[in-house]
Every structure is written in structure tokens, then in C-alpha cells.
Coordinates of C-alpha atoms in Angstrom, one line a residue:
X1 CA -0.4 0.1 0.2
X2 CA 1.4 3.7 -1.3
X3 CA 0.2 6.4 1.4
X4 CA -1.5 9.5 -0.4
X5 CA 0.9 12.3 0.7
X6 CA -2.1 14.5 0.7
X7 CA -3.5 12.0 3.4
X8 CA -1.8 12.7 6.3
X9 CA -3.9 15.0 8.7
X10 CA -3.5 16.4 11.9
X11 CA -5.4 15.8 14.6
X12 CA -5.4 16.4 18.7
X13 CA -5.7 13.9 21.2
X14 CA -6.5 16.9 23.4
X15 CA -7.0 20.9 23.0
X16 CA -4.0 22.2 22.3
X17 CA -3.0 24.8 25.3
X18 CA 0.7 26.2 24.9
X19 CA 2.1 27.8 21.5
X20 CA 6.0 29.2 20.8
X21 CA 6.0 31.8 18.8
X22 CA 9.5 32.0 16.7
X23 CA 10.1 35.2 15.6
X24 CA 13.2 36.6 13.1
X25 CA 14.4 39.0 15.3
X26 CA 15.9 42.7 14.1
X27 CA 13.3 42.8 11.6
X28 CA 11.1 45.5 12.6
X29 CA 8.3 44.8 10.1
X30 CA 7.1 41.5 12.0
X31 CA 6.9 43.8 14.8
X32 CA 3.4 44.1 14.7
X33 CA 2.1 41.1 12.9
X34 CA 4.5 39.4 16.2
X35 CA 2.0 41.5 18.5
X36 CA -1.8 40.7 16.7
X37 CA -0.5 37.2 16.9
X38 CA 0.0 37.5 20.4
X39 CA -2.9 39.2 21.5
X40 CA -5.1 37.2 19.9
X41 CA -3.3 33.6 21.4
X42 CA -3.4 35.1 25.0
X43 CA -6.7 36.9 25.2
X44 CA -9.1 35.3 22.1
X45 CA -7.7 31.4 22.8
X46 CA -6.2 31.4 26.4
X47 CA -3.4 29.7 24.9
X48 CA 0.1 29.9 27.1
X49 CA 2.6 31.7 24.7
X50 CA 6.3 30.9 24.7
X51 CA 8.5 33.2 23.1
X52 CA 12.6 33.2 23.9
X53 CA 13.6 36.2 25.7
X54 CA 15.9 37.7 23.1
X55 CA 12.9 38.6 21.0
X56 CA 11.1 40.4 24.3
X57 CA 14.7 42.5 24.3
X58 CA 13.7 44.2 21.3
X59 CA 13.0 48.8 22.2
X60 CA 10.1 48.2 20.2
X61 CA 8.4 45.6 22.5
X62 CA 10.4 46.4 25.6
X63 CA 9.1 50.2 25.9
X64 CA 5.5 49.3 24.1
X65 CA 3.3 50.0 27.4
X66 CA 0.0 48.8 25.9
X67 CA 1.6 44.8 25.5
X68 CA 3.2 44.9 28.6
X69 CA 0.1 43.7 30.2
X70 CA 0.1 40.9 26.8
X71 CA 3.8 40.0 27.3
X72 CA 3.2 39.8 31.3
X73 CA 1.8 36.3 30.2
X74 CA 4.5 35.2 28.4
X75 CA 6.7 31.9 29.1
X76 CA 10.4 33.0 28.3
X77 CA 13.3 31.0 27.3
X78 CA 17.1 30.7 26.6
X79 CA 18.5 28.9 24.2
X80 CA 20.9 26.3 24.7
X81 CA 19.7 26.6 28.2
X82 CA 15.9 26.3 28.8
X83 CA 14.4 22.8 28.1
X84 CA 10.8 23.7 26.5
X85 CA 10.9 20.0 24.3
X86 CA 8.1 18.8 26.7
X87 CA 6.2 22.0 27.3
X88 CA 5.4 22.9 23.4
X89 CA 1.9 21.8 21.5
X90 CA 2.3 23.9 18.4
X91 CA 4.7 26.5 16.8
X92 CA 4.1 29.5 15.0
X93 CA 7.2 30.6 13.0
X94 CA 7.0 34.5 11.7
X95 CA 9.8 35.4 9.4
X96 CA 11.3 33.1 6.6
X97 CA 13.0 29.7 5.8
X98 CA 15.4 30.2 8.4
X99 CA 12.9 30.3 11.0
X100 CA 11.7 27.1 10.5
X101 CA 15.0 25.7 10.7
X102 CA 15.4 27.2 13.6
X103 CA 12.5 25.5 15.4
X104 CA 14.2 22.3 14.0
X105 CA 17.5 23.3 16.1
X106 CA 15.3 23.5 19.3
X107 CA 14.2 19.8 19.3
X108 CA 16.8 17.8 19.1
X109 CA 13.9 15.2 19.6
X110 CA 10.1 14.5 18.7
X111 CA 8.7 18.3 16.9
X112 CA 5.6 19.6 17.6
X113 CA 3.6 20.6 14.3
X114 CA 4.9 23.8 12.9
X115 CA 2.7 26.4 11.3
X116 CA 4.9 29.0 9.1
X117 CA 3.5 32.3 8.1
X118 CA 5.7 33.7 4.7
X119 CA 7.0 37.2 6.4
X120 CA 10.7 36.9 4.8
X121 CA 12.7 37.0 2.1
X122 CA 12.3 33.7 -0.3
X123 CA 9.3 31.1 2.0
X124 CA 9.7 28.0 0.9
X125 CA 9.2 26.5 3.9
X126 CA 6.4 28.7 4.9
X127 CA 3.0 28.4 2.8
X128 CA 0.6 30.4 5.1
X129 CA 0.4 34.6 4.8
X130 CA -0.7 36.5 7.4
X131 CA -3.6 38.6 6.2
X132 CA -6.2 36.1 7.3
X133 CA -4.0 34.6 10.2
X134 CA -7.1 34.3 12.7
X135 CA -9.2 31.9 10.8
X136 CA -5.7 29.6 9.8
X137 CA -4.8 29.3 13.4
X138 CA -8.3 28.6 15.1
X139 CA -8.2 25.7 12.1
X140 CA -4.8 24.4 13.6
X141 CA -5.9 24.4 17.1
X142 CA -9.6 22.7 15.8
X143 CA -7.5 20.0 14.3
X144 CA -8.5 20.4 10.6
X145 CA -5.0 21.7 8.6
X146 CA -2.9 18.1 6.2
X147 CA 0.5 17.6 7.9
X148 CA 3.6 16.7 5.9
X149 CA 6.1 14.8 8.3
X150 CA 9.3 16.4 7.0
X151 CA 12.2 14.5 7.2
X152 CA 15.1 14.9 9.8
X153 CA 18.7 13.6 9.6
X154 CA 20.4 12.5 12.8
X155 CA 24.3 13.5 12.5
X156 CA 26.7 12.0 15.3
X157 CA 29.8 13.9 14.8
X158 CA 32.8 11.4 16.8
X159 CA 36.2 13.6 17.1
X160 CA 39.7 12.9 18.8
X161 CA 39.6 15.4 21.5
X162 CA 43.2 16.2 21.9
X163 CA 44.8 18.3 24.7
X164 CA 47.4 20.9 24.4
X165 CA 49.8 21.1 27.4
X166 CA 51.4 24.3 28.4
X167 CA 55.3 23.8 27.2
X168 CA 58.3 25.7 27.6
X169 CA 62.1 25.0 25.4
X170 CA 60.4 21.7 24.7
X171 CA 60.2 20.9 28.2
X172 CA 56.1 19.9 30.0
X173 CA 55.1 21.4 33.1
X174 CA 56.1 17.9 34.7
X175 CA 60.0 18.4 33.0
X176 CA 59.1 15.9 30.8
X177 CA 60.6 16.1 27.3
X178 CA 58.1 17.2 24.7
X179 CA 57.6 15.6 21.7
X180 CA 54.1 16.8 20.2
X181 CA 52.4 19.5 21.6
X182 CA 49.5 17.8 21.6
X183 CA 47.7 14.4 23.9
X184 CA 45.0 12.6 22.4
X185 CA 42.7 12.3 26.2
X186 CA 39.7 10.0 24.2
X187 CA 36.9 10.9 21.8
X188 CA 34.0 13.9 21.7
X189 CA 30.7 12.8 20.7
X190 CA 28.6 15.4 19.0
X191 CA 24.9 15.0 17.7
X192 CA 22.9 17.0 16.0
X193 CA 19.0 16.8 14.0
X194 CA 19.1 18.7 10.8
X195 CA 16.3 19.7 8.5
X196 CA 17.8 20.9 5.4
X197 CA 21.5 19.5 5.2
X198 CA 24.6 18.7 6.4
X199 CA 27.5 21.1 4.5
X200 CA 31.3 19.2 4.3
X201 CA 33.8 21.8 2.4
X202 CA 37.6 23.0 2.3
X203 CA 36.9 25.5 4.8
X204 CA 40.0 28.7 4.1
X205 CA 41.5 26.0 2.7
X206 CA 43.0 26.9 -1.6
X207 CA 43.3 23.0 -1.6
X208 CA 40.5 21.0 -3.3
X209 CA 38.7 19.0 0.4
X210 CA 39.9 15.2 -0.2
X211 CA 36.9 13.2 1.7
X212 CA 35.8 9.9 2.2
X213 CA 32.5 9.1 1.7
X214 CA 31.0 5.1 3.1
X215 CA 27.7 3.7 2.8
X216 CA 26.5 1.4 5.4
X217 CA 30.9 0.4 5.4
X218 CA 31.6 0.7 2.3
X219 CA 33.4 3.1 1.0
X220 CA 31.2 3.9 -2.2
X221 CA 33.5 7.3 -3.4
X222 CA 36.1 9.9 -2.4
X223 CA 34.9 13.6 -2.9
X224 CA 37.8 15.9 -4.5
X225 CA 35.9 19.4 -4.9
X226 CA 34.5 22.0 -2.8
X227 CA 32.9 20.0 -0.7
X228 CA 30.1 17.6 -0.3
X229 CA 26.4 17.7 0.8
X230 CA 24.1 16.0 2.3
X231 CA 20.7 16.4 2.1
X232 CA 16.9 15.9 3.0
X233 CA 14.6 16.3 0.6
X234 CA 12.8 19.1 2.3
X235 CA 16.9 20.4 2.0
X236 CA 16.8 19.1 -1.9
X237 CA 15.5 22.8 -3.2
X238 CA 18.1 24.6 -0.8
X239 CA 22.1 24.6 -1.3
X240 CA 21.3 20.9 -3.3
X241 CA 19.4 22.4 -5.8
X242 CA 22.1 25.1 -6.2
X243 CA 24.9 22.9 -6.8
X244 CA 22.7 21.0 -9.5
X245 CA 20.8 18.1 -7.8
X246 CA 16.9 17.2 -8.4
X247 CA 14.2 18.8 -6.0
X248 CA 12.8 16.2 -4.0
X249 CA 9.4 16.0 -2.8
X250 CA 9.5 15.7 1.3
X251 CA 7.0 12.6 1.0
X252 CA 9.6 11.1 -0.3
X253 CA 12.2 8.6 2.0
X254 CA 15.7 9.1 0.3
X255 CA 19.5 10.5 1.6
X256 CA 20.4 12.4 -1.5
X257 CA 24.4 12.9 -1.5
X258 CA 25.5 16.4 -3.9
X259 CA 29.0 17.2 -4.8
X260 CA 30.2 21.0 -4.7
X261 CA 31.9 21.8 -8.1
X262 CA 33.6 18.4 -8.1
X263 CA 36.9 17.6 -10.2
X264 CA 35.2 15.1 -12.5
X265 CA 33.0 15.1 -15.1
X266 CA 31.1 12.0 -14.2
X267 CA 30.5 12.6 -10.4
X268 CA 26.4 13.2 -10.9
X269 CA 24.1 13.8 -7.8
X270 CA 22.8 10.7 -6.4
X271 CA 19.4 9.6 -4.1
X272 CA 20.1 6.7 -2.0
X273 CA 17.4 5.3 0.7
X274 CA 16.5 6.8 4.2
X275 CA 17.4 3.9 5.7
X276 CA 21.2 3.8 5.3
X277 CA 24.0 4.9 7.4
X278 CA 26.1 7.5 5.7
X279 CA 30.3 8.1 7.2
X280 CA 32.2 10.8 5.7
X281 CA 36.0 10.9 7.3
X282 CA 39.2 12.6 5.8
X283 CA 41.0 10.4 3.1
X284 CA 44.2 9.7 4.6
X285 CA 46.5 11.6 1.9
X286 CA 43.9 15.1 2.0
X287 CA 46.2 17.4 2.1
X288 CA 43.9 19.3 4.5
X289 CA 41.0 19.8 6.5
X290 CA 37.6 19.9 6.1
X291 CA 34.7 21.8 7.7
X292 CA 31.3 20.6 8.3
X293 CA 27.8 22.7 9.3
X294 CA 24.4 22.1 10.2
X295 CA 21.9 23.5 8.4
X296 CA 24.5 26.4 8.2
X297 CA 25.2 26.4 12.0
X298 CA 27.5 25.0 14.9
X299 CA 30.0 25.1 11.9
X300 CA 33.4 23.6 13.1
X301 CA 36.7 21.6 11.2
X302 CA 37.3 18.2 10.9
X303 CA 40.9 16.2 11.1
X304 CA 41.7 13.2 10.5
X305 CA 40.5 10.7 12.3
X306 CA 37.3 12.4 13.4
X307 CA 34.3 10.5 11.6
X308 CA 31.0 11.9 10.3
X309 CA 28.2 9.5 10.7
X310 CA 24.4 10.4 9.0
X311 CA 21.0 8.5 8.9
X312 CA 17.5 9.5 8.8
X313 CA 16.6 10.3 12.2
X314 CA 13.2 9.1 14.1
X315 CA 12.0 12.8 14.9
X316 CA 10.5 14.2 11.6
X317 CA 9.1 17.9 11.8
X318 CA 5.6 18.1 11.1
X319 CA 5.1 20.5 8.8
X320 CA 1.5 22.2 8.9
X321 CA 0.3 22.6 5.1
X322 CA -2.0 25.5 3.9
X323 CA -3.6 23.3 1.4
X324 CA -1.8 19.4 0.8
X325 CA 1.5 18.4 0.9
X326 CA 1.4 18.1 -3.0
X327 CA -0.5 21.8 -4.1
X328 CA 1.8 23.5 -1.6
X329 CA 5.1 21.7 -2.6
X330 CA 4.1 22.7 -6.6
X331 CA 3.4 26.1 -5.6
X332 CA 6.7 27.2 -3.5
X333 CA 8.2 25.9 -6.7
X334 CA 6.6 28.3 -9.0
X335 CA 6.5 31.3 -6.6
X336 CA 9.9 31.2 -5.3
X337 CA 12.2 29.0 -7.7
X338 CA 9.9 30.2 -10.7
X339 CA 10.5 26.9 -11.7
X340 CA 9.9 26.1 -15.3
X341 CA 8.9 29.7 -16.1
X342 CA 9.7 30.5 -19.7
X343 CA 8.0 32.7 -22.8
X344 CA 5.3 30.4 -24.1
X345 CA 5.7 29.5 -27.9
X346 CA 2.9 30.0 -30.4
X347 CA 0.7 28.1 -32.3
X348 CA 0.6 27.9 -35.9
X349 CA -1.8 30.0 -37.2
X350 CA -5.3 28.1 -38.6
X351 CA -5.2 29.7 -42.4
X352 CA -8.7 29.6 -43.3
X353 CA -10.3 27.7 -46.0
X354 CA -10.8 28.9 -49.6

């Protein structure tokens, strides 16, 4: 049985009570929509509203006396300090696609349903317009909406942890002659949930990157070029599309491997099943290190002996649709990327018969 992508619906076991509102910061045009939405949620729907603390530090919000009574009802949190993962029923994003990526990063486990309003520059992942936000939010609260489950990548970075020691004239503090300024003291492991892509590139080096890509433990290729992109179907319309990959509907269970400017005429982007495990490491004869980033964040250096393991996460991001998954996706292709937009060919003129 092949499931119809449009058949996934949002239903609540019990009425939602708490909502996380994510607003793009440093954007004055979002202040009024943010205030209107928060007033509607707190006063009309009696919702508990969670807002990041730095959003409320904006002088235009902090100095607004009329907004003060509403602001006192908020629950605030700080990224990387407060865990709100078990306190949120659904999320509303105000901004561009970056707000949805940021919402994903806040939830390293299960993600609440996300309703994204298009108030940014691109808006490929944000299907809702803000003009009729009251009726649209009410529909979501009542559970009358279609869903698309956007798969994420579970990424594990294992680094050879080295500790630098204080050395004077080649002698350590304990008096032992030092042959190497660094000592291995174990491994450092970091994990991330990624919605768009993992990008491994050459960083500031002028040399080609040289990394090995393994699939389920087998070496499948060595990437020599500017780097490689490992993306979800959601990320296929982002950096991967710019690097020449095909665009894949988010309901397709797959992982994309796309080279960045490969030094090979035959290195084409490929699509592999969602269940495989990829591992990326520096090639033993690589001239320089590589750098990795996750949805454009947490950028870090990868050295010899370090590894990046990637597989499909069991925690997708449930994105609330404006119409349905198919209509929304093709609407975004047309509106944001102008997919297949061209001047139409003229037909032949029909000559009148004598």
C-alpha cells in the first residue's frame, strides 16, 4: 500500500494549550504581526505563549506600554539553557525559511507541529500568508489541517579529542621532554538533528577537499572538489538545488548526496534510501582539513581521525500545510524558484479555407 501524501492530517488527542512563537529578530516589519498574533493567542484563545527571551529585549517591544499586559503572560526561555521540548503543543513561525530551521534546532527529539507564516525573503517552507491569520490559526487549534512529515537527519560527529599542554623550551610542566604539543585523551561525541543538509567543505583552504564517503560501512567514493552536501528531500530545494541536484518532494523517503564543484566530469548527484548510514571522513592522504556545518550552523573543523555519521532521524518535523503537501510544494516551486517559467511558444496560425 502506497500512502497518499495528502492523507496525513493533524489531529489532537486533547485541545492544545501551549504555543511557541518564533519571530525573526532584527526585523522591524515583524513587530506588528508578532503583537497581533500574541494578543489573539492569549486573549482570544487563552493559550500559554512561549517566546524566546531575546525577542522581548527588542526596544520596540520592551517600551510598548500597551503590549505590557500581554507580555507579562509570556513564558520565556533561552536557547541552549532552557529545555522546553515537553511543554509545547505546537509552533508558529513568523519570518522566512530560517525560522523553520531554527525551530527544528530547538527540538532534538520529537517536534511539535509547525505553522509557518511567510514574512521573510524566500518563504519556500512557509506556506501561510498573515492577512487572515485568525481563521487559519483557529483551524489549526481545532485540528483541521493537512500535514507533511519532513524527515530530518540524525548526525553524529566523533572527534579525536586532543589536549594542549603548556610547553616551555620543549619541556612540559612536569619536566618531561615533549615531542608533540597535543595529547590524545579520548573522543568527543556531538549529535545534531538536521532539517535541510549537512555540508562538508574545504573551509578557508585553497586546496581541493578530499573526503571519503562510506555507505553502510563500504567506501563508495572519494570526493575531490569544494565539498559534498548530504541533504533531506526538504533540503533538496536549498543548497543541493544550487549545486545541481534534483528536487525531491518531502514525502519521498531518501537521502541525497550532492558534490560541490567536483573535479570530475562524471560525478553526478545521487539519491540513496532513507535507511542507510553514511559516514564521511578525511581521506588518509588529504592535504588539509575539512569543515562541516548543520543547516548553516555549528560550523566546525574536521581533522584526520574524525568522522561524521549520518542517517535518517526517527523524529521528523511535522509541517502544517496551507492546502495539501502536493499543492503547497508545487506552489513553492513556481512562486519562489520560478520553476519551468518561460515564454510560451506561439501556435501555428490556422489559414482560412477558401
